[in-house]
Coordinates of C-alpha atoms in Angstrom, one line a residue:
M1 CA 19.8 -4.9 27.2
F2 CA 16.2 -5.6 28.3
I3 CA 13.8 -6.9 25.7
R4 CA 12.0 -3.5 25.9
D5 CA 14.9 -2.0 24.1
S6 CA 15.3 -4.5 21.3
V7 CA 14.3 -4.4 17.7
G8 CA 12.3 -7.6 18.3
Y9 CA 10.0 -5.8 21.0
S10 CA 9.5 -3.0 18.2
L11 CA 8.2 -5.5 16.0
I12 CA 5.9 -6.8 18.5
I13 CA 4.7 -3.5 19.3
G14 CA 4.1 -2.7 15.6
C15 CA 2.0 -6.2 15.3
F16 CA 0.0 -4.5 18.5
G17 CA -0.5 -1.2 16.5
F18 CA -1.7 -3.1 13.6
A19 CA -4.1 -5.0 15.6
A20 CA -5.5 -2.0 17.2
S21 CA -5.8 -0.4 13.7
L22 CA -7.7 -3.7 12.5
L23 CA -10.2 -3.4 15.8
I24 CA -10.8 0.2 15.0
K25 CA -11.3 -0.4 11.4
F26 CA -13.7 -3.3 12.1
G27 CA -15.6 -1.2 14.7
M28 CA -16.2 1.7 12.4
Y29 CA -17.4 -0.5 9.5
S30 CA -19.6 -2.5 12.1
F31 CA -21.2 0.5 13.8
F32 CA -21.1 3.2 11.1
G33 CA -20.6 1.3 7.8
M34 CA -17.5 3.2 7.0
H35 CA -14.7 1.8 5.0
V36 CA -11.3 3.3 5.9
L37 CA -8.8 1.7 3.6
E38 CA -9.5 -0.2 0.3
A39 CA -7.2 -1.8 -2.3
E40 CA -8.1 1.2 -5.0
F41 CA -5.9 3.5 -3.0
L42 CA -2.9 1.6 -3.8
Q43 CA -1.3 2.8 -7.1
P44 CA 1.0 0.8 -9.4
P45 CA 3.9 0.1 -9.4
L46 CA 3.2 -1.8 -6.0
L47 CA 7.0 -2.0 -5.4
M48 CA 7.3 1.9 -5.4
T49 CA 4.3 2.1 -3.2
F50 CA 5.5 -0.6 -0.8
I51 CA 9.0 1.6 -0.4
E52 CA 6.9 4.7 0.2
V53 CA 4.2 3.1 2.6
A54 CA 6.5 0.8 4.5
I55 CA 9.9 2.7 4.7
L56 CA 9.8 6.4 3.6
S57 CA 6.5 7.3 5.5
P58 CA 7.5 5.5 8.6
L59 CA 10.8 7.2 8.9
L60 CA 9.5 10.6 8.2
E61 CA 6.4 10.3 10.3
T62 CA 8.8 9.2 13.1
Y63 CA 10.8 12.3 13.0
F64 CA 7.8 14.5 13.1
L65 CA 6.6 12.4 15.9
A66 CA 9.8 12.9 17.8
I67 CA 9.8 16.6 17.1
A68 CA 6.2 17.0 18.4
Y69 CA 7.0 14.9 21.4
F70 CA 10.1 16.9 22.6
L71 CA 8.2 20.2 21.9
F72 CA 5.2 19.0 24.1
N73 CA 7.6 17.6 26.7
L74 CA 9.0 21.2 27.4
Y75 CA 5.9 22.0 28.9
F76 CA 4.0 18.8 29.9
R77 CA 4.8 15.5 31.7
P78 CA 5.9 12.4 29.2
A79 CA 2.5 10.6 29.5
I80 CA 0.6 13.8 28.3
S81 CA 3.4 14.7 25.7
V82 CA 2.9 11.1 24.4
V83 CA -0.9 11.6 24.1
F84 CA -0.4 15.2 22.1
A85 CA 2.3 14.1 20.0
G86 CA 0.1 11.1 18.8
A87 CA -3.0 13.2 18.3
L88 CA -1.2 16.0 16.6
L89 CA 0.1 13.6 13.8
A90 CA -3.3 12.1 13.9
A91 CA -4.8 15.4 13.0
L92 CA -2.3 15.7 10.3
H93 CA -3.3 12.4 8.8
S94 CA -7.0 13.6 9.0
S95 CA -6.0 16.4 6.6
L96 CA -6.1 13.8 3.9
L97 CA -9.4 12.3 4.9
W98 CA -11.1 13.3 8.0
I99 CA -11.8 9.5 9.1
W100 CA -8.2 8.7 8.6
G101 CA -7.2 10.7 11.8
I102 CA -9.3 8.4 14.0
F103 CA -8.1 5.4 12.6
A104 CA -4.5 6.7 13.1
F105 CA -4.7 8.0 16.5
V106 CA -4.3 4.9 18.5
P107 CA -1.4 3.5 16.4
L108 CA 0.5 6.5 16.5
L109 CA -0.2 7.1 20.2
I110 CA 1.4 3.6 20.6
Y111 CA 4.5 4.7 18.3
S112 CA 5.2 7.8 20.4
I113 CA 5.5 6.0 23.7
P114 CA 9.2 4.9 23.1
F115 CA 10.1 8.7 23.2
S116 CA 9.1 8.8 26.7
N117 CA 11.7 6.0 27.6
K118 CA 14.5 7.8 29.5
A119 CA 16.5 4.6 29.9
I120 CA 17.4 4.5 26.1
T121 CA 19.3 6.9 24.2
H122 CA 17.6 9.3 21.5
N123 CA 18.7 7.0 18.6
Q124 CA 17.0 3.9 20.3
R125 CA 13.9 6.0 20.8
L126 CA 13.8 6.8 17.0
I127 CA 14.7 3.3 15.9
S128 CA 12.1 1.6 18.3
S129 CA 9.1 3.8 17.1
A130 CA 10.3 3.9 13.3
V131 CA 10.5 -0.1 13.4
S132 CA 7.2 -0.4 15.1
H133 CA 5.7 2.0 12.7
A134 CA 7.3 0.2 9.6
T135 CA 5.9 -3.2 10.8
H136 CA 2.3 -1.8 11.1
N137 CA 2.5 -0.4 7.6
C138 CA 4.3 -3.6 6.2
L139 CA 1.3 -5.7 7.6
A140 CA -1.2 -3.2 6.3
F141 CA 0.1 -3.0 3.0
L142 CA 0.1 -6.7 2.7
L143 CA -3.3 -6.9 4.0
V144 CA -4.6 -4.4 1.4
V145 CA -2.4 -6.0 -1.4
S146 CA -4.0 -9.6 -0.6
A147 CA -7.5 -8.5 -0.2
G148 CA -7.4 -6.4 -3.5

């Protein structure tokens, strides 16, 4: 099994997605003075919020991302399908707060890339995307809790 197929690789990719989010957040704050996520968005009890943010949301969003990718892949090449699937889920994120879609696009683009890997099974693609997304959300949760 290659490293690109492992859970460890997915954890590393989740860290890259989180780093991309931080760069976008700092850029938006530096250039436009916009705050994307603040500690007041977290509601007690924190354990339930953690389960929702770090486990349930990545699983649900991974399934939506997979469905979007495979539907787009019926009509487009894999690379285009990755971009469209990430953009669609980013647009859904922006329904809560418009700026959130911009903030979420790059990480969602990163988490849709495993679906284009034909060398691994569909379940491995889902696991890779979900673990990357969950890693990102865990790091974001820990950052917001520690700052707040």
